[in-house]
Amino acid sequence: MSRKEIRITGFGGQGVVLSGHIIGRAYSIDAGNEATMIQSFGPEARGSACSTTLVLSEGEVLYPYLQELDALVAMSGDGYEKYKDDLNDDGILVYEKDLVKPTLKEGQPAYGITSTRIAEEIGRVIVQNIVMLGFFAAVTDLVTKEQWENAIKDSVPAGTEELNLKAFRAGWDYFDEHYDGGKPAGQETASIPAEKAD
Amino acid sequence: MKTDPAGVLTGAHYLDGDFAAGEGAMAAGCRFVAGYPITPSTEVVERIARRFPMMGGTFIQMEDELASMAAVVGASWTGTKSMTVTSGPGFSLMMENIGLAAMMETPCVVVNVQRGGPSTGLPTMTGQADMMQARWGSHGDYELIAMSPKSPQETFDLMIDAFNISEIYRVPVLFMMDECVGHMTEKVIIPPAEEIEIVARKLTDKKPGEYWPYELNGGDIPEFARAGDGYHFHSTGLTHDYRGYPEMSAECQWDCVGHLVNKIHNNVDDIVRFEEEEIEGADVVVLTYGITSRVARLGIEMARDKGIKVGSIRLIVVWPFPEKRIRELAGKIKGFVVPEINLGQMVLEVERCAAGQAPAIGVPHPGGGVHDPNAIVEAIVGAAK
Amino acid sequence: MSAEAETQSAEAETQVEKREVQAEEHPVAPFIRMDRMPHIWCPTCGIGTVVKCYASALENLKLDLDKVAIVSGIGCTGRVAGYMNMDAFHTTHGRAVPFATGLKLGRPELNVTVFSGDGDLSGIGGNHFIHSARRHMDILVILVNNFIYAMTGGQNAPTTPLGANSSTMPFGNFEPPFNLPHLAASCGASYVARWTCLHIRRMTKAFEEGLERKGFRFIEIIAPCSTLYARRNRLGTGLNLLLFFVVFVEIQHGVDTREVGIAFQEKIICGKFVDDEEQTTFLENMNAHYERVLGDKYVSMPPEGGWIHE
């Protein structure tokens, strides 16, 4: 049984939970698998570093919390610092280039995007998380582009679907433009390591 | 009968357990909810407060949990399906009127999204330490029904069952979630309304003047009359006779309280719900409920890899306890392993039912997280020796 | 006459008397569970008088008794629900108001009365009382104030006047008591009145008004408790207590409720203090608000309740 673990972190107001919700929805409902999302909840969730975790699996997710982190999406420096050590040596780092200055381990796949600036260019900085999501989607190839877009349409507030899809595609295209068909500069493959005992 | 479609949000949703509990209640026909905010349960009533105005339901935020539970008992006497939602500290306050609901034989549902205790404890983190309070929390002798879901989907499905069974036996049903399930978001499929079977409040056929609210007429459950239908009945928290009139005597106490206990005892086989897996030929049986059942399955698989024959039994209804089944199994196995997010509660019940035939080994956890599966493996290995 | 003959004669007399009693029904008997008589209250207790006045109010108004429900808490007055011949609930200590709230919201067409004592409603139930008044909950609250926890044996109440003796203040009460009409009025009650057990007609009229008004209506009835309050305080018998009311009651309609606090063996101000017929109720506010913000999407609970049936 495949098991993949993801953590998304950022600061309050960046839409960390919505991003997690869309990933979970896309993977479980749209792609027919299982996805368990746990919000990091409590006083810390009100402060600067906000976080949500997902466990993805083709069958029932038994252990709902993280065991070995396969992918970290960091939208803020604080969040990155707080959780970077949890990431597997071969785990993927996806980060906001202007806000996170990563210290990478040898051979670690890492993908940066200027998602905040791109969102500003689109006209609404609030969709920064969806730009990041589009980028993450392109990096990881978890489900099809159509499934991602369905999950977004079903998750965002009514009337904002087009704006969010535009943001998603901007993030997706950024990957194609900057990472040459899936390879980060000087680095190897991007797929989340699978085939671990659940 | 089929449920009222107004409360059913048919479709595939990505919902947390708290929202799923709210949706389950609305799908079950619940139309009155009184509650007081408390982490980690508040999202249940937030969901309901947002959706009730569109389906003829009334939500009221009361001044405390004492009032919430009292209002739920009052509302249920109008025939309107009623529920309240809380967590540990509020659950303690509700005990008074949970006893009233038991004594007045009032159908209702109480959701407890358990957190770590005692006192304020761990407001935002998980626990399963209210299990004995669910059984014994209010004073005096009584029986009620408690359930424990393992996922948001089961929370939705089981909530409908909770309302139905509460109607059938006229008891409060305690819906014992835990923070982990409450704040866990997963796929929840809500079926169309025409596929949701609910038990409507069964009203008496008798005419006013011929009706007594606690007359048994040979059955286990008295017939119900709604307030406002002209029956002019009396109901009390005092020990009462079939007329609902107070009677202070040991004889009446036998009849009244004996009935509260017997109506559940006599129907245990219809009420208990549990799931077994690979019990046949097992040396060790792991007994779980709620989120712990999922974590334990990891441990069980790891133990099987070591060649140990492990079966499992997952309680869905935790009270009444499946005493008969545990006793049966106890004669056939080397030991029970009972992981739970408390320092030993349901394990005592397993031990009692096993009655010395097989040991019951607890795997305690104080709350604030779930078990390390290795701790469960270790206990299984110990039990198999 | 032999002893046996005497007994027989006495029995015959009793039988005659019984027949006469059965033949001549008390005027409020239809409102009372006569099968539960005699009641448990002490001789000269004031609660029976309050019950009689409440029954008279129901009779005078010709209300549909099927739609009137009564809820009591615990204590001497807490037994009232048990004697009224309508849908009646004898609940837990202090929780009559929230129980009644559930009844009212579960079936909005019901006319719900809470009938309980000072300790029940303003002591253990005080928080429910003030919040129910604050939210203008549609219930009539009749509070019988005998200045003491009577059923449990004369302990100090939130209404015990300064200096009065109770079993838990054996050297006299030093805690200031509640001024209940002021408490109710300041929290938002739409109708506030106080009478004593002496004021049969005025009390009955107040109950009639209370039953017909909407929102949170509060009526305090000062009742004699000769068994405990009067005995502990050497105030004489029930008759002495009523005579005290004759001399010490002042009727002041519309007076500022800040002025109506009760001091030990001093004047008791009675009257109708608040009568705001314009005030909107919890249900009216809720329905109007949702209609305004949700429009056609709003579905209010039907008057006969939210129960789902074939």
PDB file of C-alpha atoms in Angstrom, chain A residues 56-171:
ATOM      1  CA  LEU A  56      -2.363  10.063   1.007  1.00  0.00           C
ATOM      2  CA  SER A  57      -2.970   6.401   0.326  1.00  0.00           C
ATOM      3  CA  GLU A  58      -4.626   4.206  -2.234  1.00  0.00           C
ATOM      4  CA  GLY A  59      -6.352   2.333   0.593  1.00  0.00           C
ATOM      5  CA  GLU A  60      -7.593   3.367   4.038  1.00  0.00           C
ATOM      6  CA  VAL A  61      -5.209   5.644   5.904  1.00  0.00           C
ATOM      7  CA  LEU A  62      -4.582   3.939   9.207  1.00  0.00           C
ATOM      8  CA  TYR A  63      -2.155   6.189  11.040  1.00  0.00           C
ATOM      9  CA  PRO A  64      -3.437   9.735  10.492  1.00  0.00           C
ATOM     10  CA  TYR A  65      -0.398  11.680  11.659  1.00  0.00           C
ATOM     11  CA  LEU A  66       2.983  12.051   9.991  1.00  0.00           C
ATOM     12  CA  GLN A  67       5.635   9.367  10.265  1.00  0.00           C
ATOM     13  CA  GLU A  68       8.031  10.180   7.452  1.00  0.00           C
ATOM     14  CA  LEU A  69       7.549  13.409   5.593  1.00  0.00           C
ATOM     15  CA  ASP A  70       7.741  13.025   1.812  1.00  0.00           C
ATOM     16  CA  ALA A  71       6.979  16.582   0.777  1.00  0.00           C
ATOM     17  CA  LEU A  72       7.122  19.934   2.523  1.00  0.00           C
ATOM     18  CA  VAL A  73       5.407  22.939   0.999  1.00  0.00           C
ATOM     19  CA  ALA A  74       6.835  26.029   2.695  1.00  0.00           C
ATOM     20  CA  MET A  75       5.151  29.361   2.077  1.00  0.00           C
ATOM     21  CA  SER A  76       6.955  31.201   4.868  1.00  0.00           C
ATOM     22  CA  GLY A  77      10.448  31.280   6.355  1.00  0.00           C
ATOM     23  CA  ASP A  78       9.175  30.572   9.849  1.00  0.00           C
ATOM     24  CA  GLY A  79       7.281  27.518   8.697  1.00  0.00           C
ATOM     25  CA  TYR A  80      10.250  26.219   6.798  1.00  0.00           C
ATOM     26  CA  GLU A  81      12.548  26.600   9.782  1.00  0.00           C
ATOM     27  CA  LYS A  82      10.049  24.886  12.063  1.00  0.00           C
ATOM     28  CA  TYR A  83       9.490  21.796   9.919  1.00  0.00           C
ATOM     29  CA  LYS A  84      12.530  21.416   7.618  1.00  0.00           C
ATOM     30  CA  ASP A  85      14.179  18.780   9.789  1.00  0.00           C
ATOM     31  CA  ASP A  86      11.152  16.495   9.547  1.00  0.00           C
ATOM     32  CA  LEU A  87      11.596  16.148   5.810  1.00  0.00           C
ATOM     33  CA  ASN A  88      13.071  12.865   4.546  1.00  0.00           C
ATOM     34  CA  ASP A  89      16.497  13.143   2.987  1.00  0.00           C
ATOM     35  CA  ASP A  90      14.948  12.417  -0.389  1.00  0.00           C
ATOM     36  CA  GLY A  91      11.739  14.328   0.404  1.00  0.00           C
ATOM     37  CA  ILE A  92      10.653  17.124  -1.898  1.00  0.00           C
ATOM     38  CA  LEU A  93      10.800  20.736  -0.804  1.00  0.00           C
ATOM     39  CA  VAL A  94       8.458  23.125  -2.589  1.00  0.00           C
ATOM     40  CA  TYR A  95       8.917  26.720  -1.417  1.00  0.00           C
ATOM     41  CA  GLU A  96       8.123  30.380  -1.863  1.00  0.00           C
ATOM     42  CA  LYS A  97      11.360  31.658  -3.360  1.00  0.00           C
ATOM     43  CA  ASP A  98      11.166  35.207  -2.021  1.00  0.00           C
ATOM     44  CA  LEU A  99      10.225  34.183   1.530  1.00  0.00           C
ATOM     45  CA  VAL A 100      12.151  30.972   2.126  1.00  0.00           C
ATOM     46  CA  LYS A 101      15.927  30.613   1.904  1.00  0.00           C
ATOM     47  CA  PRO A 102      16.422  26.854   2.134  1.00  0.00           C
ATOM     48  CA  THR A 103      19.533  25.077   3.280  1.00  0.00           C
ATOM     49  CA  LEU A 104      19.370  21.931   1.213  1.00  0.00           C
ATOM     50  CA  LYS A 105      20.687  18.530   2.040  1.00  0.00           C
ATOM     51  CA  GLU A 106      22.860  16.796  -0.506  1.00  0.00           C
ATOM     52  CA  GLY A 107      20.722  15.523  -3.389  1.00  0.00           C
ATOM     53  CA  GLN A 108      17.479  16.865  -1.990  1.00  0.00           C
ATOM     54  CA  PRO A 109      14.921  17.768  -4.653  1.00  0.00           C
ATOM     55  CA  ALA A 110      13.819  21.376  -4.147  1.00  0.00           C
ATOM     56  CA  TYR A 111      11.573  23.598  -6.230  1.00  0.00           C
ATOM     57  CA  GLY A 112      11.108  27.310  -5.662  1.00  0.00           C
ATOM     58  CA  ILE A 113       8.519  29.667  -7.076  1.00  0.00           C
ATOM     59  CA  THR A 114       7.897  33.383  -6.652  1.00  0.00           C
ATOM     60  CA  SER A 115       4.240  32.641  -5.954  1.00  0.00           C
ATOM     61  CA  THR A 116       3.503  35.863  -4.092  1.00  0.00           C
ATOM     62  CA  ARG A 117       4.787  38.023  -6.936  1.00  0.00           C
ATOM     63  CA  ILE A 118       2.898  35.941  -9.482  1.00  0.00           C
ATOM     64  CA  ALA A 119      -0.298  36.310  -7.456  1.00  0.00           C
ATOM     65  CA  GLU A 120       0.240  40.055  -7.327  1.00  0.00           C
ATOM     66  CA  GLU A 121       0.619  40.087 -11.086  1.00  0.00           C
ATOM     67  CA  ILE A 122      -2.664  38.196 -11.403  1.00  0.00           C
ATOM     68  CA  GLY A 123      -4.132  40.986  -9.330  1.00  0.00           C
ATOM     69  CA  ARG A 124      -4.983  39.297  -6.043  1.00  0.00           C
ATOM     70  CA  VAL A 125      -2.260  38.360  -3.600  1.00  0.00           C
ATOM     71  CA  ILE A 126      -4.821  36.222  -1.801  1.00  0.00           C
ATOM     72  CA  VAL A 127      -4.456  33.501  -4.475  1.00  0.00           C
ATOM     73  CA  GLN A 128      -0.774  33.026  -3.671  1.00  0.00           C
ATOM     74  CA  ASN A 129      -1.619  29.654  -2.142  1.00  0.00           C
ATOM     75  CA  ILE A 130      -3.320  28.511  -5.334  1.00  0.00           C
ATOM     76  CA  VAL A 131      -0.346  29.594  -7.452  1.00  0.00           C
ATOM     77  CA  MET A 132       1.773  27.518  -5.098  1.00  0.00           C
ATOM     78  CA  LEU A 133      -0.701  24.653  -5.404  1.00  0.00           C
ATOM     79  CA  GLY A 134      -0.473  24.740  -9.212  1.00  0.00           C
ATOM     80  CA  PHE A 135       3.277  24.605  -8.927  1.00  0.00           C
ATOM     81  CA  PHE A 136       3.118  21.759  -6.383  1.00  0.00           C
ATOM     82  CA  ALA A 137       0.703  19.902  -8.680  1.00  0.00           C
ATOM     83  CA  ALA A 138       3.084  20.174 -11.601  1.00  0.00           C
ATOM     84  CA  VAL A 139       6.060  19.116  -9.476  1.00  0.00           C
ATOM     85  CA  THR A 140       4.424  16.050  -7.943  1.00  0.00           C
ATOM     86  CA  ASP A 141       2.040  14.870 -10.632  1.00  0.00           C
ATOM     87  CA  LEU A 142      -0.217  13.276  -7.966  1.00  0.00           C
ATOM     88  CA  VAL A 143      -3.438  13.428 -10.001  1.00  0.00           C
ATOM     89  CA  THR A 144      -4.346  14.722 -13.461  1.00  0.00           C
ATOM     90  CA  LYS A 145      -4.588  18.419 -14.206  1.00  0.00           C
ATOM     91  CA  GLU A 146      -8.316  18.040 -14.768  1.00  0.00           C
ATOM     92  CA  GLN A 147      -8.760  16.414 -11.340  1.00  0.00           C
ATOM     93  CA  TRP A 148      -6.848  19.254  -9.726  1.00  0.00           C
ATOM     94  CA  GLU A 149      -9.023  21.800 -11.450  1.00  0.00           C
ATOM     95  CA  ASN A 150     -12.225  20.016 -10.406  1.00  0.00           C
ATOM     96  CA  ALA A 151     -11.080  19.962  -6.805  1.00  0.00           C
ATOM     97  CA  ILE A 152     -10.338  23.688  -6.940  1.00  0.00           C
ATOM     98  CA  LYS A 153     -13.736  24.498  -8.427  1.00  0.00           C
ATOM     99  CA  ASP A 154     -15.446  22.477  -5.692  1.00  0.00           C
ATOM    100  CA  SER A 155     -13.418  24.020  -2.869  1.00  0.00           C
ATOM    101  CA  VAL A 156     -13.131  27.761  -3.462  1.00  0.00           C
ATOM    102  CA  PRO A 157     -15.898  30.288  -2.741  1.00  0.00           C
ATOM    103  CA  ALA A 158     -18.544  30.553  -5.475  1.00  0.00           C
ATOM    104  CA  GLY A 159     -17.707  33.260  -7.962  1.00  0.00           C
ATOM    105  CA  THR A 160     -13.940  32.969  -7.509  1.00  0.00           C
ATOM    106  CA  GLU A 161     -13.453  29.815  -9.578  1.00  0.00           C
ATOM    107  CA  GLU A 162     -11.975  31.530 -12.640  1.00  0.00           C
ATOM    108  CA  LEU A 163      -9.554  33.626 -10.602  1.00  0.00           C
ATOM    109  CA  ASN A 164      -8.372  30.554  -8.737  1.00  0.00           C
ATOM    110  CA  LEU A 165      -8.021  28.448 -11.873  1.00  0.00           C
ATOM    111  CA  LYS A 166      -5.968  31.238 -13.431  1.00  0.00           C
ATOM    112  CA  ALA A 167      -3.722  31.225 -10.363  1.00  0.00           C
ATOM    113  CA  PHE A 168      -3.443  27.438 -10.482  1.00  0.00           C
ATOM    114  CA  ARG A 169      -2.428  27.480 -14.146  1.00  0.00           C
ATOM    115  CA  ALA A 170       0.096  30.226 -13.512  1.00  0.00           C
ATOM    116  CA  GLY A 171       1.809  28.042 -10.929  1.00  0.00           C
TER     117      GLY A 171
END
